Amino acid sequence: MYEQADVVGGHVRTEWLRGIPYEPHGAHIFHTDDSAVWNLVSKFTDFVPYQHRVTIRMRSHQLSWPLQRDELPQLEEWPQVERELSLLPPEPDTTNFETYCRSLMGQTLYDLCIRNYTMKQWGRDPDKLSASVAVNRVELRGDSYRGLFRDRHQGWPERGYADLVEALLEPAEIHLGQPITCTDLAEIARPGEPVVITSALDDFFNGELGPLEWRGVRLESEFIPGTKLAQASMVVNEPDLAVPWTRTIETKWALEKLHDVPRTIIMREYPGAAAKHYPVPDSAGRNKALQASYEAKLAAHTRNPLMAAGRLATYSYINMDQAVRQGLDAARRVAGTH
């Protein structure tokens, strides 16, 4: 295995300070309905039950996210919100991200909690984003279920994700600090030997067809002594444009046994870093088309069977269990070539 970074685990890695976990690259919650994936990861580390909750700060209020109808009457704008909810179409408008959200919850709620947050997170007007960003990630609920996910299996690794990743990789031969591109294949693989690519394809092909567009984030940590828990949930979204960060993360929420320890760490997530965290699903479809062109180059490679797996290589906004599933599928394909 060749890894560009100087540690394994990529963005999923957990760090610890004085016994308190924090995630330098943002919150990661393992949740899945794929029992085969759950059984696999559970063999390599101990998961503790954790049902992830997110809240959103809206002026003087802090509400559940996704929004719950029974919490909305506390908003000063409730009379207007109530009128707009009564006029919603039977199905959301999927023209773009903005039309989807407005037709799902009305203009007022959209302005309060979606529009500015999206502009901060993505650095563009919401109507320039595909509705696909919202379809599985923006809801208006009426069932009082406060958990973010509904998957059958949900948890957090008791010793953090680094422990899980390192156990999964044992006993692989690992080369750290070594990025690989298509020009390196002759040095690392024999002819006909399959290679699984997990880096971004525009990087792997040295940008031959042009750069794919990515949105990165930067996280800053704050160690808070004398405080058990600093916020109402692990993640708190901040849609106010006057607040420069998009959300705060307190990983300690995942481990109930630590809740009474009088120290904690919060991470503030700032948008716009020069990093490849999120693929940009532009409404015009340019990035999707460019990714397809890179995938065609991958498929056309003759010296080695090449396959892509993971968020970067597939240029997709996927969950952790989907990444594991892609890894399992890639392993089967590799085995089938021998």
Coordinates of C-alpha atoms in Angstrom, one line a residue:
M1 CA 0.0 0.0 0.0
Y2 CA 1.3 3.4 -0.9
E3 CA 0.0 6.4 1.1
Q4 CA 0.7 10.0 0.3
A5 CA 0.4 11.1 4.0
D6 CA 2.8 10.3 6.8
V7 CA 0.1 8.4 8.7
V8 CA -2.5 5.8 7.6
G9 CA -6.2 6.5 7.9
G10 CA -6.5 9.7 5.8
H11 CA -9.3 12.0 6.9
V12 CA -10.8 9.4 9.2
R13 CA -8.0 9.3 11.8
T14 CA -8.7 10.0 15.4
E15 CA -6.3 11.7 17.8
W16 CA -6.2 11.9 21.6
L17 CA -5.2 14.6 24.0
R18 CA -5.1 13.8 27.8
G19 CA -7.6 11.0 27.2
I20 CA -10.0 13.0 25.1
P21 CA -10.6 12.1 21.5
Y22 CA -10.8 14.6 18.6
E23 CA -10.9 14.3 14.9
P24 CA -8.5 16.6 13.0
H25 CA -10.5 16.2 9.7
G26 CA -14.0 16.4 11.0
A27 CA -16.7 14.2 12.5
H28 CA -17.0 10.5 11.4
I29 CA -19.8 8.3 12.6
F30 CA -20.1 4.7 11.5
H31 CA -23.6 3.8 10.6
T32 CA -24.9 1.1 8.1
D33 CA -27.6 -1.2 7.1
D34 CA -25.0 -3.4 5.5
S35 CA -24.6 -6.2 8.0
A36 CA -21.6 -7.7 6.2
V37 CA -19.8 -4.4 6.5
W38 CA -20.7 -4.0 10.1
N39 CA -19.6 -7.6 11.0
L40 CA -16.3 -7.0 9.2
V41 CA -15.4 -3.7 11.0
S42 CA -16.6 -5.1 14.4
K43 CA -14.1 -7.9 14.1
F44 CA -11.2 -5.4 14.2
T45 CA -12.3 -3.1 17.0
D46 CA -14.9 -2.7 19.7
F47 CA -17.7 -0.3 18.8
V48 CA -19.8 1.4 21.5
P49 CA -23.4 2.3 20.8
Y50 CA -23.7 5.9 19.7
Q51 CA -26.7 7.6 18.1
H52 CA -25.5 10.7 16.4
R53 CA -27.3 14.0 17.0
V54 CA -26.8 17.3 15.3
T55 CA -28.2 20.6 16.3
I56 CA -28.4 23.9 14.4
R57 CA -28.0 27.4 16.0
M58 CA -30.7 29.8 14.7
R59 CA -30.2 33.2 16.4
S60 CA -31.3 32.6 20.0
H61 CA -32.5 29.1 19.4
Q62 CA -30.8 25.7 19.0
L63 CA -33.0 23.2 17.2
S64 CA -32.5 19.6 16.1
W65 CA -31.1 18.8 12.7
P66 CA -32.8 17.7 10.6
L67 CA -35.5 20.1 11.6
Q68 CA -38.5 18.8 13.5
R69 CA -41.9 20.3 13.0
D70 CA -42.7 20.1 16.7
E71 CA -39.8 22.4 17.5
L72 CA -40.6 25.1 14.9
P73 CA -43.3 27.0 16.9
Q74 CA -40.6 28.4 19.1
L75 CA -39.2 30.5 16.2
E76 CA -40.4 34.1 15.9
E77 CA -41.0 33.4 12.2
W78 CA -43.4 30.5 13.0
P79 CA -46.6 32.1 11.7
Q80 CA -45.0 32.7 8.3
V81 CA -43.3 29.2 8.4
E82 CA -46.6 27.6 9.1
R83 CA -48.3 29.3 6.2
E84 CA -45.5 28.3 3.8
L85 CA -45.6 24.7 5.0
S86 CA -49.3 24.5 4.2
L87 CA -48.5 25.5 0.6
L88 CA -45.7 23.1 -0.2
P89 CA -45.9 21.0 -3.4
P90 CA -46.5 17.3 -3.1
E91 CA -42.9 16.5 -4.3
P92 CA -39.7 18.7 -4.1
D93 CA -38.5 20.5 -7.2
T94 CA -35.2 18.8 -8.2
T95 CA -34.0 21.5 -10.6
N96 CA -31.1 22.4 -8.3
F97 CA -30.2 22.4 -4.6
E98 CA -32.0 25.7 -3.9
T99 CA -35.3 24.7 -5.6
Y100 CA -35.2 21.4 -3.8
C101 CA -34.8 22.9 -0.3
R102 CA -37.3 25.7 -0.9
S103 CA -40.0 23.3 -2.1
L104 CA -39.2 21.0 0.9
M105 CA -39.5 23.5 3.7
G106 CA -40.6 26.9 2.3
Q107 CA -38.7 30.2 1.8
T108 CA -38.4 31.3 5.4
L109 CA -36.9 28.1 6.8
Y110 CA -34.6 27.9 3.7
D111 CA -33.4 31.4 4.4
L112 CA -32.9 30.8 8.1
C113 CA -31.0 27.5 8.1
I114 CA -30.0 26.5 4.6
R115 CA -29.0 29.3 2.3
N116 CA -26.2 31.0 4.2
Y117 CA -24.9 27.7 5.6
T118 CA -24.7 26.3 2.0
M119 CA -22.9 29.5 0.8
K120 CA -20.4 29.1 3.5
Q121 CA -19.9 25.4 3.0
W122 CA -19.7 25.4 -0.7
G123 CA -18.5 28.9 -1.6
R124 CA -21.2 29.4 -4.2
D125 CA -24.9 30.2 -4.6
P126 CA -27.1 27.2 -3.8
D127 CA -28.7 27.3 -7.3
K128 CA -25.3 26.4 -8.7
L129 CA -25.3 23.1 -6.9
S130 CA -27.1 19.9 -7.9
A131 CA -30.2 18.8 -6.1
S132 CA -28.3 15.5 -5.4
V133 CA -26.5 17.2 -2.5
A134 CA -29.8 17.7 -0.7
V135 CA -31.8 14.6 -1.6
N136 CA -30.3 12.4 1.1
R137 CA -29.1 15.1 3.5
V138 CA -31.9 17.7 3.9
E139 CA -35.1 16.7 5.6
L140 CA -38.1 18.2 7.4
R141 CA -39.2 15.6 9.9
G142 CA -42.5 15.2 11.8
D143 CA -41.7 12.0 13.7
S144 CA -39.8 13.4 16.7
Y145 CA -36.8 11.1 16.0
R146 CA -33.8 13.2 16.9
G147 CA -31.0 10.9 15.6
L148 CA -29.4 12.0 12.3
F149 CA -29.2 8.4 10.9
R150 CA -31.8 5.6 10.9
D151 CA -29.4 2.7 10.1
R152 CA -29.7 -0.6 11.9
H153 CA -26.1 -0.5 13.0
Q154 CA -24.7 2.7 14.6
G155 CA -21.6 3.2 16.7
W156 CA -18.2 4.7 17.3
P157 CA -14.9 2.7 17.8
E158 CA -14.0 2.8 21.5
R159 CA -10.3 3.3 20.8
G160 CA -10.9 5.6 17.8
Y161 CA -10.6 5.1 14.1
A162 CA -6.8 4.9 13.9
D163 CA -7.0 1.7 15.8
L164 CA -9.6 0.3 13.4
V165 CA -7.7 1.4 10.3
E166 CA -4.4 -0.1 11.5
A167 CA -6.0 -3.4 12.4
L168 CA -7.6 -3.6 9.0
L169 CA -4.3 -3.0 7.3
E170 CA -2.3 -5.6 9.2
P171 CA -0.1 -7.2 7.8
A172 CA 0.1 -5.1 4.6
E173 CA 3.4 -3.7 3.5
I174 CA 2.8 0.1 3.8
H175 CA 4.9 2.9 2.2
L176 CA 4.1 6.3 3.8
G177 CA 4.7 9.7 2.3
Q178 CA 4.7 8.3 -1.2
P179 CA 2.1 9.6 -3.6
I180 CA 1.5 7.5 -6.7
T181 CA 0.5 8.6 -10.2
C182 CA 0.0 6.7 -13.5
T183 CA 3.6 7.3 -14.3
D184 CA 4.7 5.3 -11.3
L185 CA 2.9 2.0 -12.2
A186 CA 5.9 0.4 -13.9
E187 CA 7.8 0.8 -10.6
I188 CA 5.2 -0.6 -8.2
A189 CA 3.3 -3.2 -10.1
R190 CA 4.2 -6.0 -12.6
P191 CA 2.4 -6.2 -15.9
G192 CA -1.1 -7.6 -15.4
E193 CA -1.0 -7.0 -11.7
P194 CA -4.2 -5.3 -10.5
V195 CA -4.0 -1.9 -8.8
V196 CA -6.7 -0.3 -6.7
I197 CA -6.6 3.5 -6.9
T198 CA -8.0 5.5 -3.9
S199 CA -6.5 8.9 -4.8
A200 CA -8.4 11.5 -6.8
L201 CA -8.2 10.5 -10.5
D202 CA -7.2 14.0 -11.6
D203 CA -4.1 13.6 -9.4
F204 CA -3.5 10.1 -10.5
F205 CA -3.5 11.1 -14.2
N206 CA -1.4 14.3 -13.4
G207 CA -4.3 16.5 -14.4
E208 CA -4.2 15.5 -18.0
L209 CA -7.8 16.3 -18.7
G210 CA -8.0 19.2 -16.3
P211 CA -8.7 19.6 -12.6
L212 CA -11.7 18.2 -10.9
E213 CA -13.3 20.8 -8.5
W214 CA -13.1 20.1 -4.8
R215 CA -14.2 21.9 -1.6
G216 CA -11.9 21.7 1.4
V217 CA -12.2 22.5 5.1
R218 CA -9.8 23.5 7.7
L219 CA -10.3 22.6 11.4
E220 CA -9.0 24.4 14.5
S221 CA -9.0 22.8 17.9
E222 CA -9.6 24.3 21.3
F223 CA -8.8 22.4 24.5
I224 CA -11.2 23.4 27.3
P225 CA -10.2 22.4 30.8
G226 CA -12.7 22.2 33.6
T227 CA -15.6 21.6 31.2
K228 CA -17.3 18.2 30.9
L229 CA -19.2 18.9 27.6
A230 CA -19.1 22.3 25.8
Q231 CA -22.1 22.0 23.5
A232 CA -25.5 20.4 23.2
S233 CA -24.5 17.7 20.6
M234 CA -21.4 16.4 18.9
V235 CA -22.0 18.7 15.9
V236 CA -23.6 22.1 16.0
N237 CA -24.2 23.8 12.6
E238 CA -23.8 27.5 12.3
P239 CA -25.8 29.1 9.4
D240 CA -25.1 32.7 10.4
L241 CA -22.7 34.4 7.9
A242 CA -21.3 36.5 10.8
V243 CA -19.9 33.2 12.2
P244 CA -16.9 32.3 10.0
W245 CA -17.0 28.6 10.8
T246 CA -19.7 26.2 9.5
R247 CA -19.9 24.0 12.5
T248 CA -18.3 22.9 15.7
I249 CA -17.5 19.3 16.6
E250 CA -17.1 17.7 20.1
T251 CA -16.1 14.1 19.5
K252 CA -16.2 13.3 23.2
W253 CA -20.0 13.0 22.8
A254 CA -19.4 9.6 21.2
L255 CA -18.0 8.0 24.3
E256 CA -20.4 8.2 27.2
K257 CA -17.9 6.9 29.7
L258 CA -15.9 10.2 29.2
H259 CA -18.9 12.6 29.6
D260 CA -18.0 13.4 33.3
V261 CA -14.3 13.9 32.6
P262 CA -13.7 17.7 33.4
R263 CA -12.0 18.6 30.1
T264 CA -13.0 18.5 26.5
I265 CA -12.0 19.5 23.0
I266 CA -14.0 21.2 20.3
M267 CA -13.1 21.6 16.6
R268 CA -14.2 24.5 14.5
E269 CA -14.6 23.7 10.9
Y270 CA -13.8 26.5 8.4
P271 CA -14.7 26.2 4.7
G272 CA -12.5 27.0 1.7
A273 CA -9.2 25.2 2.5
A274 CA -7.0 24.1 -0.4
A275 CA -7.8 20.4 0.3
K276 CA -9.8 17.6 -1.4
H277 CA -12.5 16.9 1.1
Y278 CA -15.7 17.2 -0.9
P279 CA -16.4 16.7 -4.6
V280 CA -18.4 19.6 -6.0
P281 CA -21.7 18.5 -7.6
D282 CA -22.2 21.6 -9.8
S283 CA -25.7 21.9 -11.3
A284 CA -24.2 22.1 -14.8
G285 CA -22.7 18.7 -14.5
R286 CA -19.2 19.7 -15.5
N287 CA -17.4 17.8 -12.8
K288 CA -19.5 14.7 -13.2
A289 CA -18.6 14.6 -16.9
L290 CA -14.9 15.2 -16.3
Q291 CA -14.9 12.4 -13.7
A292 CA -16.5 10.1 -16.3
S293 CA -13.7 11.0 -18.7
Y294 CA -11.0 10.1 -16.1
E295 CA -12.8 6.8 -15.4
A296 CA -12.7 6.0 -19.1
K297 CA -8.9 6.5 -19.0
L298 CA -8.7 4.2 -16.0
A299 CA -10.7 1.5 -17.9
A300 CA -8.6 1.9 -21.0
H301 CA -5.3 1.2 -19.2
T302 CA -3.8 -2.0 -20.7
R303 CA -0.7 -2.7 -18.7
N304 CA -2.5 -3.2 -15.4
P305 CA -6.2 -3.7 -14.4
L306 CA -7.0 -0.5 -12.6
M307 CA -10.0 0.0 -10.3
A308 CA -11.2 3.0 -8.2
A309 CA -12.5 2.8 -4.7
G310 CA -13.3 5.4 -2.0
R311 CA -14.6 9.0 -2.0
L312 CA -11.6 10.6 -3.7
A313 CA -11.2 8.1 -6.6
T314 CA -14.9 7.8 -7.3
Y315 CA -15.5 11.6 -6.9
S316 CA -18.5 10.9 -4.7
Y317 CA -20.0 12.0 -1.4
I318 CA -20.2 8.6 0.3
N319 CA -20.5 7.4 3.9
M320 CA -17.9 5.3 5.6
D321 CA -19.8 2.0 5.2
Q322 CA -20.0 2.7 1.5
A323 CA -16.3 3.2 1.3
V324 CA -15.8 -0.2 3.1
R325 CA -18.2 -1.9 0.7
Q326 CA -16.3 -0.5 -2.2
G327 CA -13.1 -1.8 -0.7
L328 CA -14.6 -5.3 -0.3
D329 CA -15.9 -5.2 -3.9
A330 CA -12.5 -4.1 -5.1
A331 CA -10.8 -7.0 -3.2
R332 CA -13.1 -9.5 -4.9
R333 CA -12.3 -8.1 -8.3
V334 CA -8.5 -8.3 -7.5
A335 CA -8.9 -11.9 -6.4
G336 CA -10.8 -12.6 -9.6
T337 CA -7.8 -11.5 -11.7
H338 CA -5.5 -14.2 -10.3

